[in-house]
Coordinates of C-alpha atoms in Angstrom, one line a residue:
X15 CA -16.8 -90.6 -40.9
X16 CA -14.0 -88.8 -39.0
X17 CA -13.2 -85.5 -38.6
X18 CA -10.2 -84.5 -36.2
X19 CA -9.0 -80.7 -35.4
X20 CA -5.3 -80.2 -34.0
X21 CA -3.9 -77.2 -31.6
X22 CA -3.1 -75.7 -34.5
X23 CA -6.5 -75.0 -36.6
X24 CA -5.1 -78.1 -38.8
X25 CA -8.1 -80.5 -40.0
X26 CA -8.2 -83.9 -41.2
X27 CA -11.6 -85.6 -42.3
X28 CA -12.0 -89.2 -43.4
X29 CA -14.8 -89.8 -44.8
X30 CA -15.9 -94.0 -46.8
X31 CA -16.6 -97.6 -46.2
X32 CA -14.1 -99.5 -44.4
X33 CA -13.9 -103.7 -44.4
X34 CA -11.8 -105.3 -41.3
X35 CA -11.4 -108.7 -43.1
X36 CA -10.2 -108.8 -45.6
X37 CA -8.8 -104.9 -45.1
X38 CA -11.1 -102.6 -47.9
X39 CA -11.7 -98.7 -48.1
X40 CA -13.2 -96.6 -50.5
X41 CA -13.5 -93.2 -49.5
X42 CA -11.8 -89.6 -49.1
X43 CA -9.1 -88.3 -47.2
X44 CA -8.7 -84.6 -46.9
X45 CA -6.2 -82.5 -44.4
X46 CA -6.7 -78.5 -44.4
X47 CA -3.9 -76.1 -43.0
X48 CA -1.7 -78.4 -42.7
X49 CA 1.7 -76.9 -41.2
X50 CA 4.5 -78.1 -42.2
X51 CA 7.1 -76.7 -39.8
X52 CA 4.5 -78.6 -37.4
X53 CA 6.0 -82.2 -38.8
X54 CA 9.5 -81.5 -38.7
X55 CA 10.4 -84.0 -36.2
X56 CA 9.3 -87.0 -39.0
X57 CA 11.6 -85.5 -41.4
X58 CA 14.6 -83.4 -39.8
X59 CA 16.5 -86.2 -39.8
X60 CA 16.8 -87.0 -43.6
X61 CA 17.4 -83.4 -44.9
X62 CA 19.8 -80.6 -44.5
X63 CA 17.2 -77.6 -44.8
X64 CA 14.4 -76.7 -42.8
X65 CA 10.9 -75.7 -43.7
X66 CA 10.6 -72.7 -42.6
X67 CA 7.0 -71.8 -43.5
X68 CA 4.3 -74.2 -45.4
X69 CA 0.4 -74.4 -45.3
X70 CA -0.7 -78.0 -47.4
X71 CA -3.9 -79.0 -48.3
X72 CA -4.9 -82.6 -49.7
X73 CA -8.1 -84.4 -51.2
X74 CA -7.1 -87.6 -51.7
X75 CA -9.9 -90.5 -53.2
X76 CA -8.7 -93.6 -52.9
X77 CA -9.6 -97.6 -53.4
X78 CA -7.1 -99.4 -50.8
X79 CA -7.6 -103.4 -50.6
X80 CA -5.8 -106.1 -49.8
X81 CA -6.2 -109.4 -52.0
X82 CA -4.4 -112.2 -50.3
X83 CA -0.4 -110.8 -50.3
X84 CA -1.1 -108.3 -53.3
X85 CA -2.0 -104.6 -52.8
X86 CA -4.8 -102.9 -54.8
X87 CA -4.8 -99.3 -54.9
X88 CA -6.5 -96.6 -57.1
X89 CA -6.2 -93.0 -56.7
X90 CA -8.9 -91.0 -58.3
X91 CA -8.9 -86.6 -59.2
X92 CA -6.6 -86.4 -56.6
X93 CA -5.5 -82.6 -55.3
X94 CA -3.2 -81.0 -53.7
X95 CA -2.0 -77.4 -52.7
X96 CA 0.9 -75.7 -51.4
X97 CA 1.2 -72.6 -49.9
X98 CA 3.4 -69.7 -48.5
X99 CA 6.5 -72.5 -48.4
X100 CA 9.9 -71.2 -47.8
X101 CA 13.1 -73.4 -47.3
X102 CA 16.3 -72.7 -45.9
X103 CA 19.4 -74.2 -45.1
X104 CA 20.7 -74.5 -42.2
X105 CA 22.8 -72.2 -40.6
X106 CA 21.8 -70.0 -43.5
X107 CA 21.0 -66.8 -43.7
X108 CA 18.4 -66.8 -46.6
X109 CA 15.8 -69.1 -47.9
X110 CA 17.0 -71.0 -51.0
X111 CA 13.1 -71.6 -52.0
X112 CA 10.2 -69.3 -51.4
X113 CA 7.1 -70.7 -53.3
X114 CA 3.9 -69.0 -52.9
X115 CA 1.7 -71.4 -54.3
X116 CA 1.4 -75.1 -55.5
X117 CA -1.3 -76.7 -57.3
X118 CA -2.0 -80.2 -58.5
X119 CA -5.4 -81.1 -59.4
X120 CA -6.6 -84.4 -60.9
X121 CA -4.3 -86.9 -60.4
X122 CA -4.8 -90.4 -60.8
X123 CA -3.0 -93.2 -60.1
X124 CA -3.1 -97.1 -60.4
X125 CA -0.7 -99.6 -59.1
X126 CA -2.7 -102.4 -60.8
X127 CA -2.0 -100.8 -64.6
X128 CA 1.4 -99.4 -63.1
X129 CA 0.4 -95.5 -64.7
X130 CA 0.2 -92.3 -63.0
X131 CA -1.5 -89.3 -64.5
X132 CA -1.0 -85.8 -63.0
X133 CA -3.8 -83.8 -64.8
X134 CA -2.5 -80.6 -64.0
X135 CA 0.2 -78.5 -62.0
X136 CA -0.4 -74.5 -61.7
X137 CA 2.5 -72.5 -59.8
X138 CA 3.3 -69.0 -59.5
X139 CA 6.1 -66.3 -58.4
X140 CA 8.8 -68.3 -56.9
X141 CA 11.8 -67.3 -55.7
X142 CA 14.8 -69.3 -56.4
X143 CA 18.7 -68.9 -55.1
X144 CA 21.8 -71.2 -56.3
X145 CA 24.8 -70.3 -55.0
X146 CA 28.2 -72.0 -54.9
X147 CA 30.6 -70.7 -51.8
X148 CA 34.0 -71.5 -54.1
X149 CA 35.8 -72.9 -56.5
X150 CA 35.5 -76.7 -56.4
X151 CA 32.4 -76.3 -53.6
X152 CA 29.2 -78.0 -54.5
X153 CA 25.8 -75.7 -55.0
X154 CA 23.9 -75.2 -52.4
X155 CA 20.9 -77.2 -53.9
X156 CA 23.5 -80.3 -54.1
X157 CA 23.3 -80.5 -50.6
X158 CA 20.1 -80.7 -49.9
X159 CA 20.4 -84.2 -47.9
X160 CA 22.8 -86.2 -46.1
X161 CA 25.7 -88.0 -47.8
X162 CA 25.5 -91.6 -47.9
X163 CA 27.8 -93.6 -45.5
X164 CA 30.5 -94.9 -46.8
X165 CA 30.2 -98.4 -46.7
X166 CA 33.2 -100.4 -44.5
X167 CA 35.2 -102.6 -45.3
X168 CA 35.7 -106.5 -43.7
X169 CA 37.7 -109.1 -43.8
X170 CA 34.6 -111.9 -43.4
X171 CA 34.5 -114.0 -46.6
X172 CA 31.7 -113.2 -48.7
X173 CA 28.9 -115.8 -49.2
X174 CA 28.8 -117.9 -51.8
X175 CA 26.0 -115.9 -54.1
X176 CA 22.6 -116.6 -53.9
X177 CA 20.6 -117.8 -57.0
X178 CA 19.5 -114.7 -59.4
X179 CA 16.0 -114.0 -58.5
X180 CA 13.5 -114.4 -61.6
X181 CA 13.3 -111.2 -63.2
X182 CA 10.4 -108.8 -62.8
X183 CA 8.4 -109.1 -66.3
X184 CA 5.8 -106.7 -65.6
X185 CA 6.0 -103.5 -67.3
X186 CA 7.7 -99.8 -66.2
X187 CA 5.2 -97.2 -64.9
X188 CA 3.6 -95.2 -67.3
X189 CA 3.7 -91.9 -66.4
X190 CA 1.9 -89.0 -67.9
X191 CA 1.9 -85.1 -67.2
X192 CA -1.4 -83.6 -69.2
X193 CA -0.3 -80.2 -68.0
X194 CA 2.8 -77.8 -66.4
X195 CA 2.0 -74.1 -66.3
X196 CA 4.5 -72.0 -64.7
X197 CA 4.7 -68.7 -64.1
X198 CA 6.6 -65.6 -63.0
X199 CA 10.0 -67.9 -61.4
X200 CA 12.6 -65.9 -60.4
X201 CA 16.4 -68.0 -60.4
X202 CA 19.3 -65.9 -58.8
X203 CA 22.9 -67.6 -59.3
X204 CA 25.5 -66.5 -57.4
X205 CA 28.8 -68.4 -57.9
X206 CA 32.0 -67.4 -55.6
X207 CA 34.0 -69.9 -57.3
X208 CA 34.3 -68.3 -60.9
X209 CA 37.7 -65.9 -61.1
X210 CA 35.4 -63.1 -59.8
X211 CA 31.8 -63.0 -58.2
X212 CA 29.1 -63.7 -60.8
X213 CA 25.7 -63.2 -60.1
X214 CA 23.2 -63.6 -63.0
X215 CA 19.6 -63.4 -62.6
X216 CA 17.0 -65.4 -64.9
X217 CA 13.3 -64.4 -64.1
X218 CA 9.6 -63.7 -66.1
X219 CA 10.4 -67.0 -66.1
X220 CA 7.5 -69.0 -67.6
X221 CA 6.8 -72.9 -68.7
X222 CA 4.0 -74.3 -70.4
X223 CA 4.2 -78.4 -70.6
X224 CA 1.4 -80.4 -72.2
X225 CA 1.4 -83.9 -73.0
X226 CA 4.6 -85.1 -71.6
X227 CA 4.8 -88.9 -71.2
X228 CA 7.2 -92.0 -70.4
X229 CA 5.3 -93.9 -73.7
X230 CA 4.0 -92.6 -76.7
X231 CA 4.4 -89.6 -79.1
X232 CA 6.6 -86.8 -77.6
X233 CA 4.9 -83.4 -75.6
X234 CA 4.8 -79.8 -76.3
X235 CA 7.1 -77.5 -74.1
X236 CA 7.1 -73.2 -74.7
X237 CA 9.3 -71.8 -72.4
X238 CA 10.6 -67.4 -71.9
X239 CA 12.3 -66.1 -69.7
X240 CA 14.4 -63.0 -69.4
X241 CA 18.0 -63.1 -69.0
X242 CA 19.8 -60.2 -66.7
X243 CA 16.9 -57.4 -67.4
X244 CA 18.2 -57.3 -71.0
X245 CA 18.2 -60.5 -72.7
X246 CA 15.3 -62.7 -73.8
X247 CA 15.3 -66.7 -74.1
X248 CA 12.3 -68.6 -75.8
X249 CA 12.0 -72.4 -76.4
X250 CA 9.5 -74.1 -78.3
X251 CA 9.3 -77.7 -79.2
X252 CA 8.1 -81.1 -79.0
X253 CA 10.1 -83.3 -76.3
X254 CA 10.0 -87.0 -75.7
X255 CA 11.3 -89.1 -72.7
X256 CA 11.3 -92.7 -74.1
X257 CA 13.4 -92.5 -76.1
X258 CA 14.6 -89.4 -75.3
X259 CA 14.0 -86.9 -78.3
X260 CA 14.1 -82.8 -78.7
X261 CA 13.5 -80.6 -81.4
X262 CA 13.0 -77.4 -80.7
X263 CA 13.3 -73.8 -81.7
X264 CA 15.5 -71.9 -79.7
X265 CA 16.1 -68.2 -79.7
X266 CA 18.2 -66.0 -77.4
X267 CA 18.0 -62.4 -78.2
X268 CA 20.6 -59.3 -76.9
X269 CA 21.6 -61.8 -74.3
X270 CA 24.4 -59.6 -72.3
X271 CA 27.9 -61.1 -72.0
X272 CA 29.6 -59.0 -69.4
X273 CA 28.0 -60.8 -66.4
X274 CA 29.8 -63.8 -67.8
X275 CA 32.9 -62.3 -67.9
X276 CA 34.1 -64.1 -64.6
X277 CA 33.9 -67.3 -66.2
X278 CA 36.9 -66.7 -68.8
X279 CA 38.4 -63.1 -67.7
X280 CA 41.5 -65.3 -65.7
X281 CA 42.3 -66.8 -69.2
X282 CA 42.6 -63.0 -71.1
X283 CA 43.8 -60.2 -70.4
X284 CA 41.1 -57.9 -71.7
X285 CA 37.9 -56.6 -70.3
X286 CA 34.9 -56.7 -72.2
X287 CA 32.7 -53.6 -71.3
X288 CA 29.7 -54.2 -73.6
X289 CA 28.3 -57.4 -76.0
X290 CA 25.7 -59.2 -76.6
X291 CA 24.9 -62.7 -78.1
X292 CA 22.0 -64.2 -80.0
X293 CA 20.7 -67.3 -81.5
X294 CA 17.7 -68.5 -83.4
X295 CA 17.9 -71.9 -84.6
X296 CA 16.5 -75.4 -83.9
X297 CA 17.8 -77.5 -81.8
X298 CA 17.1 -81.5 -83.0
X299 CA 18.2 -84.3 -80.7
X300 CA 18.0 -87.9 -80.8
X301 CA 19.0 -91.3 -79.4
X302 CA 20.9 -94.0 -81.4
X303 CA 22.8 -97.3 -80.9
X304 CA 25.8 -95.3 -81.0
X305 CA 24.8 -92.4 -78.9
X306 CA 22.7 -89.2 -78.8
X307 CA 22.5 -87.6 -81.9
X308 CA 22.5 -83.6 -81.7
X309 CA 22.1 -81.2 -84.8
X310 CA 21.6 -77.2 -85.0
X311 CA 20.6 -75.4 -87.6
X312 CA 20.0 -71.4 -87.7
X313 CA 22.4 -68.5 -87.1
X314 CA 24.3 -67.0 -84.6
X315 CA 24.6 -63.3 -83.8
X316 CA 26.8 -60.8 -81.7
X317 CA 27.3 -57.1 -81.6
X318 CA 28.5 -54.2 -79.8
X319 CA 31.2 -55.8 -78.0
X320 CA 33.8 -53.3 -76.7
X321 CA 37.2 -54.7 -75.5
X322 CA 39.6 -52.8 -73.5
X323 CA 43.4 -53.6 -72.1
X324 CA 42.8 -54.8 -68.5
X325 CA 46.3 -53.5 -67.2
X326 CA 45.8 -49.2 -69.0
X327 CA 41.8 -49.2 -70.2
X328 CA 42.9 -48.3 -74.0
X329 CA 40.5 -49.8 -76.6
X330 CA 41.6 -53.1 -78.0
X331 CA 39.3 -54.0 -80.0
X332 CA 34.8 -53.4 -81.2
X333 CA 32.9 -55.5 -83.0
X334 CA 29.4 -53.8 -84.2
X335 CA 28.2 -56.9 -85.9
X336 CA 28.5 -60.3 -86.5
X337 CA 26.5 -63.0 -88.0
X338 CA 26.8 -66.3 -88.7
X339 CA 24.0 -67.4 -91.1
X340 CA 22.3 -70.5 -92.8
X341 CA 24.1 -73.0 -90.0
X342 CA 24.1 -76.7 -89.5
X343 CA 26.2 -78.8 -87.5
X344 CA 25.7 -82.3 -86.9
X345 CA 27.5 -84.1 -84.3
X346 CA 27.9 -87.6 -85.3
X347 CA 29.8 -87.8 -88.1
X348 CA 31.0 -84.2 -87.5
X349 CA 29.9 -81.5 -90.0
X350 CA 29.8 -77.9 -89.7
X351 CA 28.7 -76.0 -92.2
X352 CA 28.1 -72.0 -92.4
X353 CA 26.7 -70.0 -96.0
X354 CA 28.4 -66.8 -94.5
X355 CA 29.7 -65.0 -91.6
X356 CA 29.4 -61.4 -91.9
X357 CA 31.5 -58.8 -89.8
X358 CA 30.7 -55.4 -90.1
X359 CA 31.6 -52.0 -88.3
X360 CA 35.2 -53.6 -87.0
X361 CA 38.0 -52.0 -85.3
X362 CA 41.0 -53.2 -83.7
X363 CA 44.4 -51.0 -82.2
X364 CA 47.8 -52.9 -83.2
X365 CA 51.0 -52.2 -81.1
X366 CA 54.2 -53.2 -81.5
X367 CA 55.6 -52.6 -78.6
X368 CA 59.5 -51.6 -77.8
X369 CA 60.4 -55.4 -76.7
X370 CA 58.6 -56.4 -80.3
X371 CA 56.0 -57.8 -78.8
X372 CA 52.5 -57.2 -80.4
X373 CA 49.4 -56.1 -77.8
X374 CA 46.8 -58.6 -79.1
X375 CA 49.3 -61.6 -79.1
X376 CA 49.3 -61.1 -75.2
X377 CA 45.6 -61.5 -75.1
X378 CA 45.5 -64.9 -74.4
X379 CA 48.1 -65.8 -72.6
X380 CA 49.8 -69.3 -73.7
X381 CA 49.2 -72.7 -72.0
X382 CA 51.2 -73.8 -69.4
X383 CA 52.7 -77.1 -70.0
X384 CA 53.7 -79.7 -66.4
X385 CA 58.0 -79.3 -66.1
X386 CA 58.1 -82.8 -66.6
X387 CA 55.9 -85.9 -67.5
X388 CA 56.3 -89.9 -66.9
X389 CA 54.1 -90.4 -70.0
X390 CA 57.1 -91.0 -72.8
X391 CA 56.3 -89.0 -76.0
X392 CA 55.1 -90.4 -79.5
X393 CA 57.5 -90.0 -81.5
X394 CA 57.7 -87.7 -84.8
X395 CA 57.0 -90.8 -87.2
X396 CA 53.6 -92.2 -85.3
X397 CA 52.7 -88.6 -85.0
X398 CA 52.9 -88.0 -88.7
X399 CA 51.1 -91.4 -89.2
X400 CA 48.1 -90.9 -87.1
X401 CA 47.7 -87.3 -88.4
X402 CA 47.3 -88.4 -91.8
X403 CA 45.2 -91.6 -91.5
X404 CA 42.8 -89.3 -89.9
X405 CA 40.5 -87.4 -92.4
X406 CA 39.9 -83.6 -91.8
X407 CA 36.6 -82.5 -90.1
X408 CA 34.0 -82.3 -92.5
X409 CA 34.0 -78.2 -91.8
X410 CA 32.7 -75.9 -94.8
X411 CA 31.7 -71.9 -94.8
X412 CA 30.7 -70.2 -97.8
X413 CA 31.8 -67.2 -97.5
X414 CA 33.2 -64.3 -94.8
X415 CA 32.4 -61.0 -95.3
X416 CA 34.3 -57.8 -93.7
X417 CA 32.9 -54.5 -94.2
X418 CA 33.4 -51.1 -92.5
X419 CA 36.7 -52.2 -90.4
X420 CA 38.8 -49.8 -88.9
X421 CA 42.7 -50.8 -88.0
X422 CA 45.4 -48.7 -86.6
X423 CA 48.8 -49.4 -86.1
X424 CA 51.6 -48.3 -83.8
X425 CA 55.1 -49.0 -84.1
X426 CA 56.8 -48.0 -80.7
X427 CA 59.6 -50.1 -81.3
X428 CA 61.1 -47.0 -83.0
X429 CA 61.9 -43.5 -81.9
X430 CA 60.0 -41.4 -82.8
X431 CA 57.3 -43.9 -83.2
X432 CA 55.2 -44.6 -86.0
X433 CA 51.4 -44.8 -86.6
X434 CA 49.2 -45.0 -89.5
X435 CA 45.3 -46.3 -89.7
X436 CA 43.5 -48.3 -92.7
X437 CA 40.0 -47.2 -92.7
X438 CA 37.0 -48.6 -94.3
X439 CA 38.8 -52.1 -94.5
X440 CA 36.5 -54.7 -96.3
X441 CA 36.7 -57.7 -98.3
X442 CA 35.5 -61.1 -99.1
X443 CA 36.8 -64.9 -99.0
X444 CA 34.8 -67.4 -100.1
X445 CA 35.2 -71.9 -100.4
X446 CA 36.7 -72.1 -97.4
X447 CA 37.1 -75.8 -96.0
X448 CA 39.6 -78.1 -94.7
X449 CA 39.1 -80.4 -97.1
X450 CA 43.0 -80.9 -98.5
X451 CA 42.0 -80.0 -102.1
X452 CA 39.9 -76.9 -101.0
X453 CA 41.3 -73.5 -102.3
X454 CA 39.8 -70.2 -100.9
X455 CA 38.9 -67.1 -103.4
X456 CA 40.0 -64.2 -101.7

């Protein structure tokens, strides 16, 4: 039995039997207030943060033997716990991780099977910042350690190559996690390398993992969170590691789009001022010989969405609803296929400005293409030729649906200028496909 108390109020107890020759132990380890700061020096060196703050505590039974050159070792209800830990970067201002607690609690572990169970993880109510400086900078959490060093090169002749080594036949840990339960995670993004500043905040954040496992049938997985105080995100699923296999139910709900808008508002020139976006489908994945396999089936929802010129603020264009029902998409072979997309409540301002030009051509504006290439282009014939060996996309939707659309139309091309408006514009086209002998009713 030992029992040893630092400076610092930190305890460690050991507490078994112990054999010299040949080394044995069975017994207990335990450490208590353990302060991480305190240890620094033994890790500094290999990371890029420091800890700023960080009370551990371990129980740790264990079997440790040595048979001849072979190591025997069993962990048994192992638990640990983490507290008050905060991480920083350095020469940062803010901590990039601030964890209140961490708890895992009966663990068990054995090198001679090659299988780790971790009975059960419980955290709460942390506090988690991304952020990316600029364009073409890595995220802060990509950083996190040292680069490796680039390895140099020589002129010494390489030696001839040793004899492959026999290959290691036993087995790949099995690892096992009975139980995940997360609660109340806060993520902040802040990315400085979008067109403008985007900062979008995902928090309630909450994850409930149960039977996840290296071998045997797939695990359960629930997550919700809440998406910039508006929008809502639940999963729900099985998920499997080996192979790797999803299928889940996935449902985002009056997710806001304007705090997205730095991603794509350098490729328009519009500014949207209100949208949302929503999906409820499931989500099935799967490996094969040839690849994964991903298919979605469900619908796909937006509304209120409120589009103004960037360069005078006049309304472009609003979209009250849309929907997208009954899809499925399948992504090898490629099929899309949609029962109907329904707009309704539409409006959009035309303009045909004095140069000719029409307002919502300018949108987008078009791709720039390099002055000059040393690739030699195909010429019309193999163009024509690989363009029809190729089948169409296997793309089908039912039907589209437009009711309650509002367009108006100015000609200022002309003095005095014209306008008119076509109100309560509706209508309905159904078979549409790219199939070459597909015809559209209209």
């Amino acid at each position: 039995t030992l029992a040893v108390t630092t400076d610092a109020h930190e305890q460690l107890t050991l507490e078994g039997k112990l054999a010299v020759e040949p080394f044995a132990f069975d017994g207990t380890v335990a450490l208590k207030d353990v302060s991480l700061p305190r240890l620094a020096p033994y890790y500094a060196s290999q990371v890029l943060f420091d800890v700023r703050e960080g009370k551990l505590d371990l129980t740790l039974p264990v079997h440790l033997a040595l048979k001849g050159e072979a190591l025997d070792l069993t962990v048994t209800d192992l638990s640990t716990e983490v507290r008050g830990l905060q991480l920083r970067r350095r020469r940062a201002r803010a901590a990039f991780l601030r964890l209140p607690s961490l708890a895992i609690r009966a663990t068990q572990f054995e090198l001679a099977h090659r299988q780790l169970v971790v009975g059960a993880i419980d955290t709460a109510d942390a506090r988690i910042r991304l952020e990316r400086p600029g364009r073409d900078q890595p995220w802060n959490l990509e950083t996190l350690v040292p680069a490796a060093p680039a390895a140099t090169k020589t002129t010494t002749p390489r030696p001839a190559a040793a004899p492959a080594a026999p290959q290691d036949d036993q087995p790949p840990f099995a690892v096992t996690l009975t139980r995940l339960d997360l609660k109340g995670w806060q993520v902040r993004i802040e990315d400085r390398g979008a067109s403008a500043p985007a900062v979008n905040v995902i928090d309630r954040l909450a994850l409930r993992v149960e039977g996840l496992a290296t071998s045997g049938k797939p695990g359960r997985v629930n997550l919700q969170a809440r998406v910039n105080q508006s929008g809502a995100l639940a999963v729900q699923g099985s998920l499997g590691l080996a192979p790797v296999q999803a299928n889940l139910q996935v449902q985002l709900k009056t997710i806001p789009v304007v705090p997205l808008q730095p991603y794509f508002q350098d490729k328009t020139t519009m500014l949207l001022t209100s949208g949302q976006l929503g999906v409820d489908g499931r989500v099935a994945l799967s490996t094969t010989a040839k690849g994964p396999l991903v298919s979605y089936k469900g619908e796909v929802s937006a509304g209120n969405f409120l589009a103004v010129a960037r360069d005078g603020g006049h309304e472009l264009a609003r979209l009250g609803e849309l929907r997208i029902k009954d899809i499925d998409v399948v992504s090898e072979p490629l099929k899309v296929e949609v029962g109907e997309i329904a707009v309704r409540d539409y409006a959009a301002s035309v303009i045909l400005n004095p140069d000719k030009t029409i307002n919502l051509a300018s949108i987008v504006p078009p791709a720039t293409t390099p002055a000059s290439s040393t690739a030699a282009p195909a010429s019309p014939a193999t163009s024509t030729k690989a363009a029809a060996s190729a089948p169409p996309p296997h793309v089908r939707v039912g039907a589209l649906v437009l009711s309650d659309g509002t367009i108006s139309f100015e000609d200022r091309s002309i003095s005095p200028a014209f306008s008119t408006s076509l109100s309560h514009l509706g209508g309905r086209i159904s078979g549409i496909s790219l199939e070459e002998s597909g015809r559209a009713t209209v």
